[in-house]
Amino acid sequence: MLALDAVAHGVPEVLVGDEALDARVRWLHVSDSAGVARLLDGGELLLSTGSSWPVEPVDLRRFVDELADAGLSGLVLELGTHYRYVPAVVVEAARARGLALIVLHREVKFVTLTEAVHSRIITGQTDALRARDEVRERFTALVLRGSPADFIVHQLAQTLGAPIVLENLGYEVVAAEVPLAMEEELFTEWELRSRSAHRRSEQRRERGTPAGADDWLIVPVEARGIRWGNLIALPGPEHPAGRTAVLEQGAIALAVGRLADGDADEWARIGRRRLVDGLLAGRFAGVGGAAARLEASGLPLRGAKVHGLVVSGAPVSVDRADAAARALRGRALAGSAPAGATAPAATMLVSLPPDAVFDDAAVLAFVRSLVEPADVDRLTVSVGRAAEGIEEALASVHEAVDLAGGRRRRAGRGPHLRRGENRPLVQLVTALRDDHRVLEHGERMLAPLISHDLQRSGDLLDVLEAMLEHPGNRTAAASASHLSRSVFYQRIALIEELLGADLDDGETQTALHLALLVRRSAGR
């Protein structure tokens, strides 16, 4: 209000300010009465000449206390008509009660001030109503389109210009729109920080005080007496519709979506898939932030044994992955199929206690619970080595992806298990996956075969891969490539001619196998 031209014309001087100037002004009231406090509803800015104020200092102090008790936002006193200066007791009492005190050194028309202030208040209220309508329309449209939870959280972050977190009732992060640079700081010990923020929010609610500029704003996501979680907005700029109103609209959209999901836990499925897919794609600023984000989502890393898994060959119910891991006293996050996958598949991170057994039998029992019984024989399960910490965990899941990129076997022979600890060459490729020289070397070595296959829609790379998987058994290799023996031998002869190499040479076989693994790891 002090910034308005009409107020500036009175040459205002702030005698008591600081935090008191942050008080919201609901209305401007003009009165010189000593008993004006009983006429106030709270939130008013009082404009006065002080002509009927008490004379005695003790009465003046009581007068200011009564104004503060009534919830007055601030006091504006015009000097010259009655007071030439403000009594010291008024300044002291206002400062003691945190009540804004402003004096005007030049005479102004009070009607001009009231018109200017009320116009500003009404305009602000109108703008707020218009902004709320726009926000309501936006999030209603999201509900009607069936937008997933993570997209609604993204829209909230865009609307409020602030980080947004959606958590479940267990204080686990379901979805978040947070700058990558602040992930580690925000999500480390997330449960403790969230519980503390909830306590402070509850205390503010009991006292009836609004959230401060540095407070987390928390709104429950609930409908029909069922509460699924909470939306949390971190500190950010004000919004014309009000930050709380915007967050409430987001919570309504999420609640309606959750009702539409029925018994399915779409929140967990979408949030975890996005998290795992982001890790595989390298969408994180640092390993510390990635680790904190995983743990905030309910996947233990510290003091845990983590495996990367790829389950392929049949439709996988990622919703069951976490329940199956809990049966092993662990947790799981399931993502999408690896890049380039031609069959139904899912990528997972499984965290288990250090003493948990995850041998072949345990792995197969785990994945059997993720598919329909009729699909079990079609499964191929690729398991990365046990890992400790985020960097090893990422290596393990990349290792599983590389293992899963191998040739698909024929269906109907029961679940097929591939483990990273049994494939030293895959381990090497995973360790060197970021070295461009390895990729370039592999591309150069395979270039004649790649060119031949592209020009003639050939299958030389597939034949070479089948031969390298069965280096001592050409009959098995021919069967794996689905070719007759005679046609298979013709392909091998053509490969040797194009490469100018002897495929019976062990060093050549190793180099070609490495080149194929690198190419597969790069998703080509």
Short mmCIF file of C-alpha atoms in Angstrom, two decimals:
data_model
loop_
_atom_site.label_atom_id
_atom_site.label_comp_id
_atom_site.label_asym_id
_atom_site.label_seq_id
_atom_site.Cartn_x
_atom_site.Cartn_y
_atom_site.Cartn_z
CA MET A 1 0.00 0.00 0.00
CA LEU A 2 2.87 2.38 0.76
CA ALA A 3 3.97 2.14 -2.88
CA LEU A 4 0.70 3.63 -4.18
CA ASP A 5 0.98 7.14 -5.63
CA ALA A 6 -1.87 8.42 -3.46
CA VAL A 7 -0.01 7.34 -0.31
CA ALA A 8 3.34 8.62 -1.56
CA HIS A 9 1.79 12.07 -1.96
CA GLY A 10 1.48 12.23 1.85
CA VAL A 11 5.28 11.71 2.23
CA PRO A 12 5.03 8.56 4.38
CA GLU A 13 7.67 7.63 6.94
CA VAL A 14 7.85 4.14 8.45
CA LEU A 15 8.47 4.27 12.19
CA VAL A 16 7.83 0.56 12.89
CA GLY A 17 8.41 -1.72 9.93
CA ASP A 18 10.55 -4.76 9.13
CA GLU A 19 8.37 -7.89 9.33
CA ALA A 20 5.36 -5.79 10.35
CA LEU A 21 5.21 -4.45 6.77
CA ASP A 22 4.46 -7.97 5.50
CA ALA A 23 1.01 -7.93 7.13
CA ARG A 24 -1.82 -8.33 4.64
CA VAL A 25 -4.30 -5.48 4.32
CA ARG A 26 -7.91 -6.59 3.97
CA TRP A 27 -9.47 -3.12 4.03
CA LEU A 28 -8.72 0.53 4.83
CA HIS A 29 -10.65 2.02 7.76
CA VAL A 30 -10.75 5.73 8.69
CA SER A 31 -11.43 6.73 12.30
CA ASP A 32 -10.16 9.04 15.04
CA SER A 33 -12.21 7.33 17.74
CA ALA A 34 -10.45 6.07 20.86
CA GLY A 35 -12.85 3.08 20.86
CA VAL A 36 -12.30 2.04 17.24
CA ALA A 37 -10.78 -1.33 18.24
CA ARG A 38 -14.23 -2.79 19.03
CA LEU A 39 -15.37 -1.91 15.48
CA LEU A 40 -12.57 -3.85 13.72
CA ASP A 41 -12.76 -7.39 12.30
CA GLY A 42 -9.02 -7.80 11.74
CA GLY A 43 -6.80 -7.16 8.75
CA GLU A 44 -7.67 -3.46 8.44
CA LEU A 45 -5.22 -0.64 7.86
CA LEU A 46 -6.32 2.24 10.15
CA LEU A 47 -5.99 5.79 8.86
CA SER A 48 -6.31 8.54 11.51
CA THR A 49 -5.38 12.07 12.55
CA GLY A 50 -5.41 11.00 16.21
CA SER A 51 -7.70 13.89 17.23
CA SER A 52 -9.77 11.77 19.66
CA TRP A 53 -7.04 9.48 20.89
CA PRO A 54 -6.39 9.22 24.66
CA VAL A 55 -4.14 11.82 26.23
CA GLU A 56 -2.43 9.93 29.05
CA PRO A 57 0.55 7.69 28.09
CA VAL A 58 -0.89 4.66 29.88
CA ASP A 59 -4.15 5.08 27.97
CA LEU A 60 -2.30 5.49 24.68
CA ARG A 61 -0.41 2.23 25.31
CA ARG A 62 -3.68 0.49 26.11
CA PHE A 63 -5.17 1.93 22.92
CA VAL A 64 -2.37 0.49 20.75
CA ASP A 65 -2.62 -2.88 22.53
CA GLU A 66 -6.36 -2.97 21.82
CA LEU A 67 -5.70 -2.29 18.14
CA ALA A 68 -3.15 -5.09 17.99
CA ASP A 69 -5.49 -7.48 19.83
CA ALA A 70 -8.19 -6.70 17.25
CA GLY A 71 -5.88 -7.90 14.46
CA LEU A 72 -5.10 -4.52 12.94
CA SER A 73 -2.68 -4.79 9.99
CA GLY A 74 -1.12 -1.36 10.49
CA LEU A 75 -1.61 2.18 11.73
CA VAL A 76 -1.23 5.31 9.54
CA LEU A 77 -1.19 8.63 11.41
CA GLU A 78 -1.36 11.96 9.61
CA LEU A 79 0.72 14.63 11.34
CA GLY A 80 -0.20 18.30 11.48
CA THR A 81 -3.93 18.28 12.26
CA HIS A 82 -3.61 17.09 15.87
CA TYR A 83 -0.11 15.69 16.40
CA ARG A 84 3.08 17.46 15.32
CA TYR A 85 5.03 14.30 16.18
CA VAL A 86 4.15 10.77 17.28
CA PRO A 87 4.14 10.20 21.03
CA ALA A 88 7.02 7.98 22.07
CA VAL A 89 4.67 5.65 23.93
CA VAL A 90 2.79 4.92 20.68
CA VAL A 91 6.02 4.02 18.88
CA GLU A 92 7.17 1.84 21.77
CA ALA A 93 3.84 0.05 22.06
CA ALA A 94 3.62 -0.55 18.27
CA ARG A 95 7.16 -1.93 18.20
CA ALA A 96 6.47 -4.19 21.18
CA ARG A 97 3.36 -5.62 19.45
CA GLY A 98 4.89 -5.86 15.95
CA LEU A 99 2.31 -3.43 14.58
CA ALA A 100 3.31 -1.43 11.49
CA LEU A 101 3.33 2.29 12.23
CA ILE A 102 3.52 4.88 9.46
CA VAL A 103 3.19 8.67 9.62
CA LEU A 104 2.21 11.04 6.80
CA HIS A 105 4.06 14.36 6.84
CA ARG A 106 1.78 16.09 4.32
CA GLU A 107 -1.97 16.53 4.44
CA VAL A 108 -3.89 14.30 2.01
CA LYS A 109 -7.54 13.69 1.21
CA PHE A 110 -8.49 10.57 3.12
CA VAL A 111 -11.12 9.77 0.49
CA THR A 112 -8.39 9.69 -2.15
CA LEU A 113 -6.41 7.22 -0.05
CA THR A 114 -9.41 4.99 0.60
CA GLU A 115 -10.34 4.94 -3.09
CA ALA A 116 -6.78 4.04 -4.12
CA VAL A 117 -6.33 1.35 -1.48
CA HIS A 118 -9.77 -0.20 -1.95
CA SER A 119 -9.32 -0.19 -5.72
CA ARG A 120 -6.04 -2.01 -5.31
CA ILE A 121 -7.60 -4.57 -2.94
CA ILE A 122 -10.61 -5.21 -5.18
CA THR A 123 -8.43 -5.45 -8.27
CA GLY A 124 -6.24 -7.98 -6.48
CA GLN A 125 -9.28 -10.00 -5.44
CA THR A 126 -10.62 -9.92 -9.00
CA ASP A 127 -7.27 -11.01 -10.38
CA ALA A 128 -7.15 -13.82 -7.82
CA LEU A 129 -10.62 -15.04 -8.80
CA ARG A 130 -9.68 -14.95 -12.48
CA ALA A 131 -6.42 -16.79 -11.79
CA ARG A 132 -8.25 -19.43 -9.73
CA ASP A 133 -10.69 -19.99 -12.58
CA GLU A 134 -7.80 -20.47 -14.99
CA VAL A 135 -6.05 -22.90 -12.65
CA ARG A 136 -9.27 -24.84 -12.06
CA GLU A 137 -9.91 -25.11 -15.81
CA ARG A 138 -6.34 -26.26 -16.42
CA PHE A 139 -6.39 -29.05 -13.86
CA THR A 140 -9.95 -30.07 -14.73
CA ALA A 141 -8.75 -30.58 -18.30
CA LEU A 142 -5.92 -32.75 -17.00
CA VAL A 143 -8.43 -34.90 -15.11
CA LEU A 144 -10.68 -35.28 -18.16
CA ARG A 145 -7.69 -36.32 -20.29
CA GLY A 146 -6.68 -38.89 -17.70
CA SER A 147 -3.23 -37.35 -17.26
CA PRO A 148 -0.91 -39.48 -15.10
CA ALA A 149 0.28 -38.38 -11.69
CA ASP A 150 3.80 -37.44 -12.77
CA PHE A 151 2.44 -35.10 -15.46
CA ILE A 152 0.10 -33.42 -12.99
CA VAL A 153 3.06 -32.88 -10.65
CA HIS A 154 5.01 -31.43 -13.58
CA GLN A 155 2.15 -29.02 -14.36
CA LEU A 156 1.99 -27.94 -10.73
CA ALA A 157 5.70 -27.16 -10.72
CA GLN A 158 5.30 -25.14 -13.93
CA THR A 159 2.30 -23.25 -12.55
CA LEU A 160 3.84 -22.40 -9.17
CA GLY A 161 7.40 -21.97 -10.38
CA ALA A 162 8.56 -24.09 -7.44
CA PRO A 163 9.70 -27.66 -6.73
CA ILE A 164 6.80 -30.06 -6.16
CA VAL A 165 6.89 -33.49 -4.48
CA LEU A 166 4.15 -36.11 -4.34
CA GLU A 167 4.61 -38.62 -1.52
CA ASN A 168 2.56 -41.58 -0.34
CA LEU A 169 1.43 -42.18 3.23
CA GLY A 170 4.72 -43.94 3.99
CA TYR A 171 6.62 -40.70 3.20
CA GLU A 172 8.04 -42.30 0.04
CA VAL A 173 8.47 -40.04 -2.97
CA VAL A 174 6.12 -41.08 -5.78
CA ALA A 175 6.86 -38.26 -8.23
CA ALA A 176 8.87 -35.08 -8.04
CA GLU A 177 9.70 -32.05 -10.16
CA VAL A 178 12.88 -30.79 -8.53
CA PRO A 179 15.98 -29.18 -10.06
CA LEU A 180 18.63 -31.88 -10.40
CA ALA A 181 21.16 -29.75 -8.55
CA MET A 182 19.08 -29.79 -5.35
CA GLU A 183 18.07 -33.47 -5.35
CA GLU A 184 20.84 -34.64 -3.04
CA GLU A 185 20.18 -31.93 -0.45
CA LEU A 186 16.41 -32.32 -0.60
CA PHE A 187 16.00 -36.10 -0.70
CA THR A 188 18.74 -37.15 1.73
CA GLU A 189 16.92 -38.42 4.85
CA TRP A 190 13.66 -37.50 3.12
CA GLU A 191 11.39 -39.31 5.57
CA LEU A 192 12.80 -37.41 8.56
CA ARG A 193 12.57 -34.07 6.77
CA SER A 194 9.04 -34.77 5.59
CA ARG A 195 7.84 -35.84 9.03
CA SER A 196 9.32 -32.68 10.53
CA ALA A 197 7.62 -30.51 7.88
CA HIS A 198 4.30 -32.23 8.60
CA ARG A 199 4.64 -31.49 12.33
CA ARG A 200 5.35 -27.82 11.67
CA SER A 201 2.41 -27.64 9.26
CA GLU A 202 0.12 -29.19 11.86
CA GLN A 203 1.31 -26.74 14.50
CA ARG A 204 0.63 -23.80 12.17
CA ARG A 205 -2.83 -25.17 11.48
CA GLU A 206 -3.59 -25.46 15.20
CA ARG A 207 -2.41 -21.89 15.81
CA GLY A 208 -4.24 -20.60 12.75
CA THR A 209 -1.09 -19.02 11.29
CA PRO A 210 -0.33 -19.12 7.55
CA ALA A 211 2.76 -20.72 6.06
CA GLY A 212 5.80 -18.47 5.92
CA ALA A 213 7.94 -17.75 2.89
CA ASP A 214 10.42 -20.49 3.88
CA ASP A 215 7.85 -23.11 4.91
CA TRP A 216 6.82 -26.18 2.95
CA LEU A 217 3.21 -26.02 1.84
CA ILE A 218 1.50 -29.40 2.35
CA VAL A 219 -1.92 -30.42 1.00
CA PRO A 220 -3.40 -33.93 1.43
CA VAL A 221 -4.51 -35.96 -1.59
CA GLU A 222 -7.79 -37.53 -0.49
CA ALA A 223 -11.35 -38.25 -1.57
CA ARG A 224 -14.34 -40.12 -0.18
CA GLY A 225 -12.64 -40.49 3.18
CA ILE A 226 -9.57 -42.16 1.66
CA ARG A 227 -6.18 -40.46 1.89
CA TRP A 228 -3.43 -41.64 -0.47
CA GLY A 229 -0.65 -39.18 0.16
CA ASN A 230 0.43 -35.55 0.20
CA LEU A 231 1.43 -32.84 -2.24
CA ILE A 232 4.31 -30.69 -1.07
CA ALA A 233 5.29 -27.36 -2.58
CA LEU A 234 8.68 -26.01 -1.62
CA PRO A 235 9.19 -22.25 -1.20
CA GLY A 236 8.59 -20.26 -4.35
CA PRO A 237 7.05 -17.06 -5.72
CA GLU A 238 3.50 -15.99 -4.94
CA HIS A 239 0.76 -16.90 -7.41
CA PRO A 240 -2.23 -14.67 -8.23
CA ALA A 241 -4.60 -17.51 -7.33
CA GLY A 242 -2.75 -18.24 -4.09
CA ARG A 243 -0.20 -21.03 -3.73
CA THR A 244 -2.52 -23.07 -1.51
CA ALA A 245 -5.41 -22.81 -3.97
CA VAL A 246 -3.20 -24.02 -6.83
CA LEU A 247 -1.85 -26.92 -4.82
CA GLU A 248 -5.39 -27.89 -3.77
CA GLN A 249 -6.46 -28.02 -7.43
CA GLY A 250 -3.53 -30.34 -8.15
CA ALA A 251 -4.52 -32.52 -5.19
CA ILE A 252 -8.10 -32.75 -6.50
CA ALA A 253 -6.84 -33.81 -9.93
CA LEU A 254 -4.62 -36.47 -8.37
CA ALA A 255 -7.42 -37.73 -6.12
CA VAL A 256 -9.85 -38.08 -9.04
CA GLY A 257 -7.21 -39.93 -11.01
CA ARG A 258 -6.56 -42.23 -8.09
CA LEU A 259 -10.26 -43.02 -7.78
CA ALA A 260 -10.35 -43.87 -11.47
CA ASP A 261 -7.39 -46.25 -11.02
CA GLY A 262 -9.41 -48.45 -8.68
CA ASP A 263 -7.24 -50.99 -6.91
CA ALA A 264 -4.26 -50.51 -9.26
CA ASP A 265 -1.37 -48.55 -7.79
CA GLU A 266 -0.72 -46.36 -10.81
CA TRP A 267 1.21 -43.88 -8.67
CA ALA A 268 3.89 -46.42 -7.82
CA ARG A 269 4.04 -47.83 -11.33
CA ILE A 270 4.42 -44.47 -13.07
CA GLY A 271 6.76 -42.89 -10.52
CA ARG A 272 9.10 -45.86 -10.29
CA ARG A 273 9.18 -46.44 -14.03
CA ARG A 274 10.12 -42.83 -14.64
CA LEU A 275 12.83 -43.05 -12.01
CA VAL A 276 14.43 -46.23 -13.36
CA ASP A 277 14.19 -45.04 -16.95
CA GLY A 278 15.80 -41.73 -15.98
CA LEU A 279 18.70 -43.51 -14.28
CA LEU A 280 19.34 -45.67 -17.34
CA ALA A 281 19.22 -42.61 -19.59
CA GLY A 282 21.65 -40.73 -17.34
CA ARG A 283 19.13 -38.03 -16.37
CA PHE A 284 20.72 -37.14 -13.04
CA ALA A 285 23.18 -34.44 -12.06
CA GLY A 286 25.34 -36.54 -9.73
CA VAL A 287 25.46 -39.93 -8.09
CA GLY A 288 24.70 -38.38 -4.70
CA GLY A 289 21.43 -36.92 -5.95
CA ALA A 290 20.51 -40.16 -7.74
CA ALA A 291 21.17 -42.18 -4.58
CA ALA A 292 19.11 -39.83 -2.42
CA ARG A 293 16.24 -39.93 -4.93
CA LEU A 294 16.23 -43.75 -4.98
CA GLU A 295 16.22 -44.02 -1.22
CA ALA A 296 13.48 -41.38 -0.93
CA SER A 297 11.40 -43.56 -3.24
CA GLY A 298 11.77 -46.51 -0.89
CA LEU A 299 14.72 -48.39 -2.42
CA PRO A 300 17.44 -48.88 0.24
CA LEU A 301 21.04 -48.51 -0.93
CA ARG A 302 23.04 -48.10 2.26
CA GLY A 303 23.65 -51.46 3.90
CA ALA A 304 21.83 -53.28 1.09
CA LYS A 305 22.67 -55.62 -1.77
CA VAL A 306 21.33 -54.33 -5.09
CA HIS A 307 20.85 -56.25 -8.35
CA GLY A 308 19.91 -54.96 -11.78
CA LEU A 309 17.41 -57.22 -13.57
CA VAL A 310 15.88 -57.42 -17.02
CA VAL A 311 12.93 -59.78 -17.43
CA SER A 312 12.02 -60.33 -21.09
CA GLY A 313 10.08 -62.63 -23.37
CA ALA A 314 6.60 -62.13 -21.92
CA PRO A 315 4.41 -59.32 -20.53
CA VAL A 316 5.63 -58.46 -17.03
CA SER A 317 3.44 -57.09 -14.23
CA VAL A 318 5.67 -54.39 -12.80
CA ASP A 319 3.00 -53.73 -10.15
CA ARG A 320 3.91 -57.06 -8.55
CA ALA A 321 7.67 -56.45 -8.49
CA ASP A 322 7.80 -54.58 -5.19
CA ALA A 323 5.48 -57.07 -3.48
CA ALA A 324 7.65 -59.95 -4.70
CA ALA A 325 10.77 -58.19 -3.41
CA ARG A 326 9.12 -57.56 -0.03
CA ALA A 327 8.64 -61.33 0.28
CA LEU A 328 12.46 -61.49 0.18
CA ARG A 329 12.66 -58.70 2.81
CA GLY A 330 13.64 -56.23 0.11
CA ARG A 331 12.21 -53.58 -2.24
CA ALA A 332 12.11 -53.21 -6.02
CA LEU A 333 11.70 -50.46 -8.61
CA ALA A 334 10.54 -51.49 -12.09
CA GLY A 335 11.01 -49.49 -15.28
CA SER A 336 10.32 -49.87 -18.97
CA ALA A 337 11.85 -52.26 -21.48
CA PRO A 338 15.50 -51.57 -22.40
CA ALA A 339 16.09 -49.47 -25.50
CA GLY A 340 15.93 -51.56 -28.65
CA ALA A 341 14.04 -54.44 -27.02
CA THR A 342 11.95 -56.35 -29.56
CA ALA A 343 9.99 -58.42 -27.03
CA PRO A 344 7.99 -57.51 -23.90
CA ALA A 345 10.45 -56.69 -21.13
CA ALA A 346 10.98 -54.69 -17.95
CA THR A 347 14.11 -53.31 -16.28
CA MET A 348 14.33 -53.48 -12.49
CA LEU A 349 16.44 -52.59 -9.49
CA VAL A 350 16.05 -55.04 -6.62
CA SER A 351 17.42 -54.12 -3.17
CA LEU A 352 17.83 -56.91 -0.62
CA PRO A 353 19.31 -57.21 2.88
CA PRO A 354 23.01 -58.27 2.85
CA ASP A 355 22.13 -61.73 4.20
CA ALA A 356 19.32 -62.39 1.69
CA VAL A 357 19.82 -65.29 -0.73
CA PHE A 358 19.33 -64.38 -4.38
CA ASP A 359 20.61 -67.52 -6.06
CA ASP A 360 19.20 -68.97 -9.27
CA ALA A 361 16.23 -70.56 -7.48
CA ALA A 362 15.36 -67.31 -5.67
CA VAL A 363 15.64 -65.27 -8.89
CA LEU A 364 13.38 -67.62 -10.81
CA ALA A 365 10.85 -67.71 -7.96
CA PHE A 366 10.88 -63.90 -7.95
CA VAL A 367 10.22 -63.52 -11.69
CA ARG A 368 7.59 -66.28 -11.81
CA SER A 369 5.39 -64.08 -9.65
CA LEU A 370 5.59 -61.28 -12.24
CA VAL A 371 4.07 -63.13 -15.22
CA GLU A 372 1.15 -65.35 -16.01
CA PRO A 373 1.84 -69.09 -15.48
CA ALA A 374 1.47 -69.79 -19.22
CA ASP A 375 4.27 -67.31 -19.99
CA VAL A 376 6.90 -68.66 -17.59
CA ASP A 377 8.59 -70.89 -20.19
CA ARG A 378 9.10 -67.92 -22.50
CA LEU A 379 11.07 -65.87 -19.96
CA THR A 380 14.68 -64.82 -20.17
CA VAL A 381 16.03 -63.32 -16.95
CA SER A 382 19.26 -61.29 -16.99
CA VAL A 383 20.79 -60.49 -13.59
CA GLY A 384 23.63 -58.06 -12.94
CA ARG A 385 26.17 -58.68 -10.20
CA ALA A 386 25.37 -57.79 -6.60
CA ALA A 387 26.20 -54.14 -5.93
CA GLU A 388 26.76 -51.82 -3.01
CA GLY A 389 26.08 -48.12 -3.47
CA ILE A 390 24.64 -46.16 -6.35
CA GLU A 391 27.54 -46.41 -8.80
CA GLU A 392 27.77 -50.20 -8.53
CA ALA A 393 23.98 -50.43 -8.72
CA LEU A 394 23.94 -48.47 -11.97
CA ALA A 395 26.69 -50.74 -13.32
CA SER A 396 24.64 -53.78 -12.30
CA VAL A 397 21.51 -52.64 -14.13
CA HIS A 398 23.55 -51.74 -17.24
CA GLU A 399 25.13 -55.17 -17.03
CA ALA A 400 21.67 -56.76 -16.94
CA VAL A 401 20.64 -54.70 -19.97
CA ASP A 402 23.75 -55.85 -21.86
CA LEU A 403 23.05 -59.47 -20.96
CA ALA A 404 19.45 -59.11 -22.11
CA GLY A 405 20.63 -57.87 -25.50
CA GLY A 406 21.87 -61.34 -26.45
CA ARG A 407 20.20 -63.57 -28.99
CA ARG A 408 16.75 -64.73 -27.99
CA ARG A 409 16.52 -68.45 -27.44
CA ARG A 410 13.68 -70.64 -28.63
CA ALA A 411 10.62 -70.60 -26.38
CA GLY A 412 9.28 -73.55 -24.46
CA ARG A 413 12.40 -74.65 -22.59
CA GLY A 414 11.61 -73.10 -19.21
CA PRO A 415 12.94 -69.78 -17.84
CA HIS A 416 16.42 -69.00 -19.13
CA LEU A 417 18.75 -67.31 -16.63
CA ARG A 418 21.78 -65.18 -17.49
CA ARG A 419 23.98 -63.89 -14.67
CA GLY A 420 26.63 -61.20 -14.97
CA GLU A 421 29.16 -63.02 -12.79
CA ASN A 422 29.20 -65.84 -15.37
CA ARG A 423 29.86 -63.52 -18.32
CA PRO A 424 33.25 -61.82 -17.90
CA LEU A 425 33.20 -60.30 -21.39
CA VAL A 426 29.86 -58.60 -20.67
CA GLN A 427 31.35 -57.26 -17.45
CA LEU A 428 34.21 -55.76 -19.45
CA VAL A 429 31.85 -54.14 -21.96
CA THR A 430 29.73 -52.68 -19.17
CA ALA A 431 32.83 -51.21 -17.52
CA LEU A 432 33.95 -49.65 -20.83
CA ARG A 433 30.53 -48.57 -22.10
CA ASP A 434 31.40 -44.86 -21.88
CA ASP A 435 34.70 -45.16 -23.75
CA HIS A 436 34.04 -44.00 -27.31
CA ARG A 437 37.23 -45.67 -28.54
CA VAL A 438 35.82 -49.11 -27.78
CA LEU A 439 32.63 -48.34 -29.71
CA GLU A 440 34.55 -46.92 -32.66
CA HIS A 441 36.82 -49.98 -32.76
CA GLY A 442 33.83 -52.33 -32.77
CA GLU A 443 32.10 -50.37 -35.52
CA ARG A 444 35.20 -50.43 -37.69
CA MET A 445 35.63 -54.17 -37.20
CA LEU A 446 32.02 -54.97 -38.08
CA ALA A 447 31.65 -52.32 -40.80
CA PRO A 448 31.74 -54.75 -43.79
CA LEU A 449 29.00 -56.91 -42.25
CA ILE A 450 26.88 -53.90 -41.27
CA SER A 451 27.11 -52.48 -44.78
CA HIS A 452 26.23 -55.87 -46.34
CA ASP A 453 23.18 -56.34 -44.11
CA LEU A 454 21.90 -52.82 -44.72
CA GLN A 455 22.21 -53.08 -48.51
CA ARG A 456 20.78 -56.60 -48.83
CA SER A 457 18.57 -56.86 -45.70
CA GLY A 458 20.96 -59.61 -44.69
CA ASP A 459 21.48 -61.56 -41.49
CA LEU A 460 25.28 -61.80 -41.27
CA LEU A 461 25.44 -60.11 -37.85
CA ASP A 462 22.87 -62.57 -36.48
CA VAL A 463 24.77 -65.52 -37.96
CA LEU A 464 28.03 -64.24 -36.50
CA GLU A 465 26.43 -63.83 -33.09
CA ALA A 466 25.01 -67.36 -33.19
CA MET A 467 28.41 -68.77 -34.14
CA LEU A 468 30.18 -66.89 -31.34
CA GLU A 469 27.67 -68.15 -28.79
CA HIS A 470 28.50 -71.72 -29.86
CA PRO A 471 32.17 -71.42 -30.88
CA GLY A 472 32.87 -75.15 -30.67
CA ASN A 473 29.62 -76.45 -32.06
CA ARG A 474 28.67 -75.33 -35.56
CA THR A 475 25.60 -77.57 -35.56
CA ALA A 476 24.22 -75.81 -32.48
CA ALA A 477 25.14 -72.46 -34.00
CA ALA A 478 23.26 -73.28 -37.23
CA SER A 479 20.24 -74.32 -35.18
CA ALA A 480 20.39 -71.10 -33.15
CA SER A 481 20.45 -69.05 -36.35
CA HIS A 482 17.47 -71.01 -37.73
CA LEU A 483 19.40 -71.96 -40.89
CA SER A 484 20.23 -75.26 -42.49
CA ARG A 485 23.84 -76.42 -42.06
CA SER A 486 24.70 -75.80 -45.71
CA VAL A 487 23.27 -72.26 -45.74
CA PHE A 488 24.91 -71.55 -42.37
CA TYR A 489 28.35 -72.58 -43.71
CA GLN A 490 27.83 -70.38 -46.76
CA ARG A 491 27.14 -67.44 -44.47
CA ILE A 492 30.26 -68.16 -42.41
CA ALA A 493 32.38 -68.30 -45.57
CA LEU A 494 30.95 -64.96 -46.71
CA ILE A 495 31.68 -63.41 -43.30
CA GLU A 496 35.30 -64.60 -43.42
CA GLU A 497 35.63 -63.19 -46.93
CA LEU A 498 34.18 -59.80 -46.04
CA LEU A 499 36.24 -59.49 -42.85
CA GLY A 500 39.37 -61.07 -44.25
CA ALA A 501 39.61 -63.13 -41.06
CA ASP A 502 39.65 -66.75 -39.92
CA LEU A 503 36.64 -67.35 -37.66
CA ASP A 504 38.32 -70.42 -36.15
CA ASP A 505 41.02 -68.20 -34.65
CA GLY A 506 40.41 -67.68 -30.89
CA GLU A 507 41.72 -64.10 -30.80
CA THR A 508 39.55 -63.15 -33.77
CA GLN A 509 36.52 -64.71 -32.11
CA THR A 510 37.15 -62.76 -28.90
CA ALA A 511 37.59 -59.48 -30.76
CA LEU A 512 34.41 -60.01 -32.78
CA HIS A 513 32.46 -61.06 -29.71
CA LEU A 514 33.60 -57.91 -27.93
CA ALA A 515 32.62 -55.78 -30.96
CA LEU A 516 29.13 -57.32 -31.03
CA LEU A 517 28.64 -56.82 -27.29
CA VAL A 518 29.71 -53.18 -27.53
CA ARG A 519 27.35 -52.59 -30.44
CA ARG A 520 24.49 -54.22 -28.56
CA SER A 521 25.30 -52.24 -25.39
CA ALA A 522 25.09 -49.02 -27.41
CA GLY A 523 21.61 -50.03 -28.56
CA ARG A 524 22.48 -50.38 -32.23
#
